[in-house]
Short mmCIF file of C-alpha atoms in Angstrom, two decimals:
data_model
loop_
_atom_site.label_atom_id
_atom_site.label_comp_id
_atom_site.label_asym_id
_atom_site.label_seq_id
_atom_site.Cartn_x
_atom_site.Cartn_y
_atom_site.Cartn_z
CA MET A 209 -96.25 16.73 88.58
CA ARG A 210 -93.99 16.68 91.63
CA ASP A 211 -93.36 19.85 93.58
CA TYR A 212 -89.93 21.47 93.43
CA ASP A 213 -88.05 23.65 95.87
CA LEU A 214 -86.21 25.42 93.07
CA VAL A 215 -86.99 25.83 89.37
CA ILE A 216 -84.30 27.27 87.09
CA ILE A 217 -85.60 28.64 83.80
CA GLY A 218 -82.87 28.19 81.19
CA GLY A 219 -80.30 25.47 80.64
CA GLY A 220 -77.43 27.59 79.36
CA PRO A 221 -74.27 28.53 81.29
CA ALA A 222 -76.24 30.58 83.86
CA GLY A 223 -78.81 27.89 84.57
CA LEU A 224 -76.29 25.05 84.69
CA SER A 225 -73.90 26.74 87.12
CA ALA A 226 -76.83 27.87 89.30
CA ALA A 227 -78.20 24.32 89.48
CA VAL A 228 -74.86 22.82 90.52
CA ARG A 229 -74.27 25.43 93.23
CA ALA A 230 -77.83 25.26 94.61
CA TYR A 231 -77.56 21.46 94.89
CA ASP A 232 -74.23 21.76 96.68
CA GLU A 233 -75.83 24.29 99.06
CA GLY A 234 -78.31 21.63 100.17
CA ILE A 235 -81.26 22.15 97.80
CA LYS A 236 -81.80 18.67 96.35
CA ASN A 237 -85.21 19.12 94.74
CA ILE A 238 -84.27 21.12 91.61
CA LEU A 239 -85.71 21.35 88.10
CA ILE A 240 -84.00 22.90 85.06
CA VAL A 241 -86.44 23.93 82.32
CA GLU A 242 -84.90 24.34 78.84
CA ARG A 243 -86.83 25.10 75.65
CA ASP A 244 -84.15 23.63 73.35
CA ASN A 245 -83.53 19.92 72.80
CA LYS A 246 -80.20 19.99 74.66
CA LEU A 247 -78.44 21.81 77.46
CA GLY A 248 -75.74 24.41 76.87
CA GLY A 249 -77.67 27.33 75.43
CA ILE A 250 -75.90 29.67 73.04
CA LEU A 251 -72.52 28.12 73.89
CA ASN A 252 -73.32 25.16 71.63
CA GLN A 253 -72.83 27.32 68.54
CA CYS A 254 -69.79 29.23 69.88
CA ILE A 255 -67.10 26.88 68.61
CA HIS A 256 -64.29 29.44 68.90
CA ASN A 257 -61.97 29.34 71.90
CA GLY A 258 -61.44 31.97 74.58
CA PHE A 259 -63.95 30.70 77.14
CA GLY A 260 -62.99 29.71 80.68
CA LEU A 261 -59.75 31.65 81.01
CA GLN A 262 -60.78 33.03 84.40
CA ARG A 263 -62.81 30.07 85.60
CA PHE A 264 -60.65 27.12 84.51
CA LYS A 265 -57.38 28.91 83.68
CA GLU A 266 -57.40 27.41 80.19
CA GLU A 267 -58.88 28.26 76.80
CA LEU A 268 -62.02 26.28 75.97
CA THR A 269 -64.54 26.43 73.15
CA GLY A 270 -68.15 27.23 74.01
CA PRO A 271 -69.33 23.59 73.85
CA GLU A 272 -66.36 22.50 76.00
CA TYR A 273 -67.19 25.13 78.62
CA ALA A 274 -70.83 24.08 78.69
CA GLN A 275 -69.90 20.40 78.90
CA ARG A 276 -67.90 21.01 82.10
CA PHE A 277 -71.14 22.09 83.81
CA ILE A 278 -73.38 19.54 82.06
CA VAL A 279 -71.18 16.80 83.50
CA GLU A 280 -71.52 18.29 86.99
CA VAL A 281 -75.32 18.57 86.64
CA LYS A 282 -75.60 14.94 85.59
CA LYS A 283 -73.52 13.82 88.58
CA ARG A 284 -76.26 15.23 90.81
CA ASP A 285 -79.90 14.25 91.15
CA ILE A 286 -81.17 17.31 89.26
CA ASP A 287 -84.28 16.96 87.10
CA ILE A 288 -84.10 18.34 83.56
CA MET A 289 -86.99 19.06 81.21
CA LEU A 290 -85.87 19.71 77.62
CA ASN A 291 -88.15 20.91 74.81
CA THR A 292 -90.23 22.59 77.51
CA ILE A 293 -91.58 26.12 77.29
CA VAL A 294 -92.58 28.29 80.24
CA MET A 295 -95.84 29.79 79.02
CA ASP A 296 -96.55 32.01 82.01
CA MET A 297 -95.06 33.08 85.34
CA HIS A 298 -97.02 34.77 88.11
CA GLU A 299 -96.04 36.88 91.09
CA ASP A 300 -96.86 33.99 93.45
CA LYS A 301 -94.18 31.91 91.61
CA THR A 302 -96.76 29.73 89.83
CA LEU A 303 -95.36 28.52 86.49
CA LEU A 304 -97.40 27.28 83.52
CA LEU A 305 -95.26 24.94 81.41
CA MET A 306 -95.82 23.04 78.19
CA ASN A 307 -94.09 20.16 76.47
CA GLU A 308 -95.00 17.33 74.12
CA GLU A 309 -94.93 14.64 76.80
CA ASN A 310 -97.05 16.31 79.50
CA GLY A 311 -99.04 18.90 77.59
CA MET A 312 -99.71 21.97 79.73
CA PHE A 313 -99.04 21.70 83.47
CA VAL A 314 -98.46 23.85 86.53
CA ILE A 315 -95.55 23.93 88.99
CA LYS A 316 -95.25 26.18 92.04
CA PRO A 317 -91.73 26.06 93.48
CA LYS A 318 -90.47 27.78 96.63
CA ALA A 319 -87.99 29.84 94.58
CA ILE A 320 -87.18 30.56 90.93
CA ILE A 321 -83.93 31.56 89.22
CA LEU A 322 -84.34 33.34 85.90
CA ALA A 323 -81.54 32.31 83.52
CA MET A 324 -83.12 32.77 80.08
CA GLY A 325 -80.17 34.59 78.52
CA CYS A 326 -80.55 37.24 75.85
CA ARG A 327 -81.50 37.69 72.20
CA GLU A 328 -80.23 39.84 69.34
CA ARG A 329 -81.79 43.17 68.40
CA PRO A 330 -83.48 42.58 65.01
CA ARG A 331 -83.24 44.62 61.81
CA GLY A 332 -86.74 45.98 62.42
CA ALA A 333 -85.39 47.97 65.37
CA LEU A 334 -82.87 49.80 63.16
CA ASN A 335 -85.09 51.56 60.59
CA THR A 336 -82.54 50.75 57.87
CA PRO A 337 -83.60 52.26 54.52
CA GLY A 338 -84.01 49.92 51.57
CA SER A 339 -86.03 46.89 50.51
CA ARG A 340 -86.06 43.53 52.25
CA PRO A 341 -83.93 41.25 50.06
CA ALA A 342 -82.51 37.88 51.05
CA GLY A 343 -79.05 37.99 52.61
CA VAL A 344 -79.66 40.04 55.75
CA TYR A 345 -78.96 38.03 58.91
CA SER A 346 -78.31 38.69 62.55
CA ALA A 347 -74.74 37.69 63.44
CA GLY A 348 -76.00 34.99 65.83
CA THR A 349 -78.23 33.46 63.16
CA ALA A 350 -75.29 33.38 60.75
CA GLN A 351 -73.17 31.77 63.47
CA LYS A 352 -75.73 28.98 63.89
CA LEU A 353 -76.00 28.47 60.12
CA VAL A 354 -72.22 28.13 59.75
CA ASN A 355 -71.29 26.28 62.95
CA ILE A 356 -74.33 24.05 63.51
CA ASP A 357 -76.05 23.65 60.14
CA GLY A 358 -72.98 23.78 57.91
CA TYR A 359 -74.47 26.44 55.62
CA MET A 360 -72.65 29.55 54.30
CA PRO A 361 -74.92 32.60 54.26
CA GLY A 362 -72.88 34.33 51.53
CA LYS A 363 -69.50 35.11 49.98
CA LYS A 364 -69.07 38.90 50.20
CA VAL A 365 -70.01 40.24 53.62
CA VAL A 366 -70.52 43.60 55.31
CA ILE A 367 -71.06 43.56 59.09
CA LEU A 368 -72.95 46.34 60.88
CA GLY A 369 -72.00 46.65 64.54
CA SER A 370 -68.77 45.77 66.32
CA GLY A 371 -70.22 43.75 69.19
CA ASP A 372 -68.33 40.60 70.09
CA ILE A 373 -70.58 38.31 68.00
CA GLY A 374 -70.05 40.49 64.93
CA LEU A 375 -66.28 40.55 65.45
CA ILE A 376 -66.11 36.80 65.93
CA MET A 377 -68.26 36.21 62.82
CA ALA A 378 -65.95 38.44 60.77
CA ARG A 379 -63.16 35.99 61.51
CA ARG A 380 -65.38 32.92 61.12
CA MET A 381 -66.70 33.96 57.72
CA THR A 382 -63.14 34.72 56.58
CA LEU A 383 -61.90 31.31 57.70
CA GLU A 384 -64.76 29.66 55.80
CA GLY A 385 -63.74 31.39 52.57
CA ALA A 386 -65.94 34.49 52.49
CA LYS A 387 -64.58 37.99 51.92
CA VAL A 388 -65.53 40.34 54.74
CA GLU A 389 -65.43 43.78 53.15
CA CYS A 390 -65.62 45.74 56.41
CA VAL A 391 -67.23 46.18 59.81
CA ALA A 392 -69.21 49.43 60.26
CA GLU A 393 -69.83 50.78 63.78
CA LEU A 394 -72.35 53.54 64.50
CA MET A 395 -70.57 54.71 67.64
CA PRO A 396 -67.08 56.28 67.77
CA PHE A 397 -65.95 53.23 69.78
CA SER A 398 -66.41 49.47 69.63
CA GLY A 399 -68.83 47.58 71.84
CA GLY A 400 -66.62 44.47 71.73
CA LEU A 401 -63.62 43.29 73.70
CA LYS A 402 -60.29 44.71 72.59
CA ARG A 403 -58.85 41.21 72.20
CA ASN A 404 -61.59 40.39 69.67
CA ILE A 405 -60.86 43.54 67.65
CA VAL A 406 -57.23 42.48 67.43
CA GLN A 407 -57.71 38.74 66.86
CA CYS A 408 -60.75 38.92 64.57
CA LEU A 409 -60.18 42.10 62.55
CA HIS A 410 -56.58 43.28 62.72
CA ASP A 411 -55.13 39.80 62.24
CA TYR A 412 -57.18 39.40 59.03
CA ASP A 413 -56.82 42.96 57.70
CA ILE A 414 -60.56 43.61 57.98
CA PRO A 415 -61.27 47.36 58.19
CA LEU A 416 -63.38 48.78 61.03
CA TYR A 417 -65.14 52.06 60.29
CA TYR A 418 -66.27 54.02 63.34
CA SER A 419 -69.13 56.58 63.31
CA THR A 420 -70.50 54.79 60.25
CA THR A 421 -73.85 53.18 59.49
CA ILE A 422 -75.76 51.58 56.65
CA SER A 423 -77.78 54.33 54.97
CA GLY A 424 -79.26 52.07 52.30
CA ILE A 425 -79.46 48.49 51.06
CA LYS A 426 -79.41 47.75 47.32
CA GLY A 427 -81.09 44.63 45.97
CA THR A 428 -84.52 43.22 45.25
CA GLU A 429 -84.32 39.44 45.42
CA ARG A 430 -80.87 39.29 47.03
CA VAL A 431 -78.57 41.88 48.62
CA GLU A 432 -76.36 43.44 45.93
CA GLY A 433 -74.59 46.00 48.07
CA VAL A 434 -74.85 48.57 50.85
CA TYR A 435 -74.46 52.31 51.12
CA LEU A 436 -72.33 53.31 54.10
CA SER A 437 -72.43 56.85 55.49
CA LYS A 438 -70.61 58.67 58.27
CA VAL A 439 -72.66 60.00 61.20
CA ASP A 440 -72.19 63.14 63.29
CA GLU A 441 -72.00 63.45 67.09
CA HIS A 442 -75.81 63.18 67.22
CA LEU A 443 -75.64 59.91 65.22
CA LYS A 444 -77.32 61.56 62.22
CA VAL A 445 -76.17 60.65 58.70
CA ILE A 446 -73.79 63.24 57.19
CA GLU A 447 -74.97 64.19 53.71
CA GLY A 448 -72.38 63.58 51.00
CA SER A 449 -70.40 60.98 52.97
CA GLU A 450 -72.06 57.99 51.30
CA GLN A 451 -70.01 55.20 49.73
CA PHE A 452 -71.21 52.03 48.01
CA ILE A 453 -69.79 48.61 48.85
CA GLU A 454 -70.74 45.59 46.77
CA CYS A 455 -71.76 42.55 48.83
CA ASP A 456 -74.28 39.70 48.88
CA THR A 457 -74.65 39.39 52.68
CA ILE A 458 -75.20 41.75 55.61
CA LEU A 459 -74.66 40.58 59.19
CA LEU A 460 -76.19 42.65 61.98
CA SER A 461 -74.39 42.77 65.33
CA VAL A 462 -76.30 45.68 66.79
CA GLY A 463 -76.78 44.73 70.40
CA LEU A 464 -78.25 42.11 72.70
CA LEU A 465 -81.40 42.36 74.79
CA PRO A 466 -82.18 40.31 77.93
CA GLU A 467 -84.96 37.77 77.26
CA ASN A 468 -87.40 39.24 79.74
CA GLU A 469 -90.97 38.61 78.54
CA LEU A 470 -91.59 36.23 81.47
CA THR A 471 -90.03 38.72 83.87
CA LYS A 472 -92.49 41.38 82.77
CA GLU A 473 -95.44 38.98 83.02
CA ALA A 474 -94.60 38.43 86.69
CA LYS A 475 -94.68 42.23 87.15
CA ILE A 476 -91.01 42.28 88.13
CA GLU A 477 -89.46 45.76 88.02
CA ILE A 478 -87.25 46.28 84.94
CA ASP A 479 -84.22 48.58 84.76
CA PRO A 480 -84.57 50.82 81.67
CA LYS A 481 -80.77 50.83 81.20
CA THR A 482 -79.95 47.12 81.46
CA LYS A 483 -83.38 45.98 80.16
CA GLY A 484 -83.13 43.28 82.86
CA ALA A 485 -84.67 42.99 86.32
CA VAL A 486 -83.86 45.40 89.13
CA VAL A 487 -82.07 43.31 91.77
CA SER A 488 -80.48 43.63 95.20
CA ASP A 489 -76.94 42.55 95.97
CA LYS A 490 -78.50 39.12 96.64
CA LEU A 491 -79.73 39.11 93.00
CA MET A 492 -83.33 38.90 94.16
CA THR A 493 -85.82 40.75 91.98
CA SER A 494 -88.69 42.92 93.16
CA VAL A 495 -90.80 39.76 93.53
CA ASP A 496 -90.00 37.82 96.71
CA GLY A 497 -88.26 34.50 95.98
CA ILE A 498 -87.50 35.15 92.29
CA PHE A 499 -83.81 35.63 91.50
CA ALA A 500 -82.08 36.48 88.21
CA ALA A 501 -78.56 35.98 86.86
CA GLY A 502 -76.57 35.96 83.63
CA ASN A 503 -77.50 37.68 80.40
CA VAL A 504 -81.18 37.81 81.31
CA LEU A 505 -80.13 40.31 83.98
CA HIS A 506 -77.57 42.32 81.99
CA VAL A 507 -75.38 41.46 79.02
CA HIS A 508 -71.96 40.10 80.04
CA ASP A 509 -68.74 40.16 78.06
CA LEU A 510 -67.33 36.93 79.58
CA VAL A 511 -69.18 33.69 80.29
CA ASP A 512 -66.93 33.26 83.36
CA PHE A 513 -68.76 36.22 84.93
CA VAL A 514 -72.11 34.64 84.02
CA SER A 515 -71.21 31.48 85.95
CA GLU A 516 -69.93 33.44 88.94
CA GLU A 517 -73.05 35.59 89.09
CA SER A 518 -75.36 32.58 88.73
CA GLU A 519 -73.66 30.80 91.60
CA LEU A 520 -74.29 33.83 93.79
CA ALA A 521 -77.97 33.76 92.81
CA ALA A 522 -78.08 30.04 93.65
CA GLU A 523 -76.48 30.55 97.08
CA ASN A 524 -79.05 33.19 97.93
CA ALA A 525 -81.96 31.18 96.54
CA ALA A 526 -80.83 28.29 98.77
CA LYS A 527 -80.80 30.59 101.81
CA TYR A 528 -84.26 31.85 100.88
CA ILE A 529 -85.64 28.30 100.58
CA LYS A 530 -84.09 27.31 103.91
CA GLY A 531 -85.59 30.37 105.63
CA GLU A 532 -82.22 32.02 106.32
CA PHE A 533 -83.15 35.25 104.54
CA LYS A 534 -84.16 38.32 106.51
CA LYS A 535 -87.16 40.10 105.04
CA ASP A 536 -85.92 42.07 102.03
CA GLY A 537 -86.71 45.75 101.63
CA SER A 538 -86.50 46.91 105.23
CA HIS A 539 -83.24 48.79 104.60
CA LYS A 540 -82.36 49.54 100.98
CA ILE A 541 -79.37 51.61 99.92
CA ASP A 542 -79.55 52.66 96.26
CA LEU A 543 -76.57 52.09 93.97
CA VAL A 544 -76.47 55.10 91.65
CA ALA A 545 -74.75 55.38 88.26
CA GLY A 546 -73.02 58.76 88.46
CA ASP A 547 -70.99 60.75 85.92
CA CYS A 548 -69.84 58.72 82.89
CA ILE A 549 -71.43 55.49 84.18
CA SER A 550 -74.11 53.74 82.12
CA TYR A 551 -75.46 51.41 84.82
CA THR A 552 -74.59 49.50 87.98
CA LEU A 553 -75.45 45.93 88.90
CA PRO A 554 -76.96 45.41 91.46
CA GLN A 555 -79.22 48.45 91.55
CA TYR A 556 -79.44 48.52 95.35
CA ILE A 557 -77.95 46.99 98.50
CA ASP A 558 -80.12 45.01 100.91
CA TYR A 559 -78.12 46.16 103.93
CA ASP A 560 -79.69 43.75 106.45
CA ASN A 561 -78.71 40.75 104.32
CA MET A 562 -75.46 42.17 102.95
CA ASP A 563 -72.30 40.04 103.17
CA ASP A 564 -69.06 41.47 104.56
CA SER A 565 -68.23 42.54 100.99
CA ILE A 566 -69.97 42.52 97.62
CA ILE A 567 -68.87 42.87 93.99
CA VAL A 568 -70.53 45.68 92.04
CA LYS A 569 -70.40 45.58 88.23
CA PHE A 570 -70.75 48.62 86.01
CA ARG A 571 -70.14 49.87 82.49
CA VAL A 572 -68.97 53.29 81.36
CA ASN A 573 -70.84 55.15 78.60
CA ASN A 574 -67.84 56.08 76.43
CA VAL A 575 -64.12 55.49 76.08
CA TYR A 576 -62.25 57.32 78.84
CA PRO A 577 -58.43 57.39 79.10
CA SER A 578 -56.81 57.77 82.51
CA ARG A 579 -59.79 58.36 84.78
CA LYS A 580 -60.39 57.79 88.47
CA ILE A 581 -63.19 55.48 89.61
CA ALA A 582 -64.68 57.09 92.72
CA VAL A 583 -67.32 55.63 95.05
CA TYR A 584 -69.29 57.87 97.41
CA ASN A 585 -71.50 56.81 100.32
CA ASP A 586 -73.84 59.79 100.34
CA ASP A 587 -71.20 62.57 100.22
CA LYS A 588 -68.26 60.63 101.68
CA CYS A 589 -65.69 59.06 99.33
CA ILE A 590 -65.14 55.45 100.43
CA LEU A 591 -63.14 54.14 97.47
CA SER A 592 -60.98 55.66 94.74
CA ARG A 593 -58.68 54.12 92.17
CA LYS A 594 -57.10 55.14 88.89
CA LYS A 595 -57.48 53.20 85.64
CA ARG A 596 -55.57 53.80 82.43
CA VAL A 597 -58.44 53.11 79.99
CA LEU A 598 -62.15 52.43 80.48
CA ALA A 599 -64.41 51.37 77.59
CA PRO A 600 -68.08 50.34 77.27
CA GLY A 601 -67.17 46.90 75.91
CA GLU A 602 -65.36 45.91 79.13
CA MET A 603 -67.33 45.36 82.32
CA GLU A 604 -65.74 46.90 85.40
CA LEU A 605 -65.77 45.35 88.87
CA ILE A 606 -65.28 46.94 92.28
CA LYS A 607 -65.50 45.47 95.77
CA LEU A 608 -67.55 47.28 98.42
CA LYS A 609 -67.04 46.44 102.09
CA LYS A 610 -69.98 46.56 104.47
CA GLU A 611 -67.83 48.22 107.12
CA ASP A 612 -67.30 51.21 104.79
CA ILE A 613 -71.02 51.84 104.27
CA ASP A 614 -73.02 53.90 106.75
CA PRO A 615 -76.12 51.85 107.65
CA ASN A 616 -78.13 55.08 107.84
CA SER A 617 -77.12 56.29 104.37
CA LYS A 618 -79.44 56.54 101.39
CA LYS A 619 -77.21 55.85 98.42
CA VAL A 620 -73.84 54.73 97.08
CA THR A 621 -72.75 56.54 93.91
CA ILE A 622 -70.16 55.29 91.41
CA GLN A 623 -68.68 57.87 89.04
CA LEU A 624 -65.59 58.76 87.01
CA GLU A 625 -63.44 61.76 87.84
CA GLU A 626 -60.48 63.43 86.14
#
């Protein structure tokens, strides 16, 4: 096998946009490794519109959005290996790959970009009482069955979880002739975008029950119905609140997890909050020369942000390959999630390599009306702005300027204030 300067693991929106940008930054010896039989990743089954509003200023379907980048990749001399699995990744950037054509083989590039995306949290992680009848699907699996395979999972549906995939599938199942009885959400707020709640539930008169979970599943061979119960502030089922809803299908939209088995194998530090790699503002992980971007790093609400983040990772990987990177780790400034903040991305600033300004992403841990976003460099407030509503389903962005950060400081804290 030939040697590569850059290997990108994953051929979805993150991997595609990273490959195009890295090539345009002067790295011509690039390989995209994709385990599926085509490029595009999860976007291939997302046939609804709403993609690309920020990037292309028009509404595209998932396949259309992916195709924009596939076309750009194919214009460039970028190698692609489909149906190829990365079996192992080591700290020295050695990759063990396998496909039908070459068997098992080894590649050791100068840099790696992780762009493996994310996966759905399975039913086994929920401890849902009841038997294991047919008719229980993850929302993403149901989406593939309907949009790719042309198969309807069922006719009377209850959806657990109000993440964006669950909301979108409520509308999709309705349009295909199914009756969506309700969407139940464990938390007192939705994890999805507000526009999806309006367009996918309100527009179709589908009820959304907050602080509600499935307390039991009825059925032996096939789902016959579910028991829904209210939960208290500790997310414990409230006795006596149970109601039975007849259905033949349950869709689970209970969260996404970054696909990070390879990341862990390479002994890359993982953030317990995001479940993705800990990265600097250059999106480099704790292993020198390995970068990460997209949903493998943290779960995004818009694919436009995935592309933007992946291009940043590609720019920095190109600098690393060309030897333009100062040694990372000599001057780290921690980015700290303060009051009401769930996590920040990146987790720290590499001050020596920092650009004149950087974008920091964060999510809040609850719904907060009319709060102030405040940023402190040690004890000094360097940024403050008011926002009418903040919710966990919407990623927040702030710009930090290098000139505002004391090079001798230890941390930058982001928090909400009254």
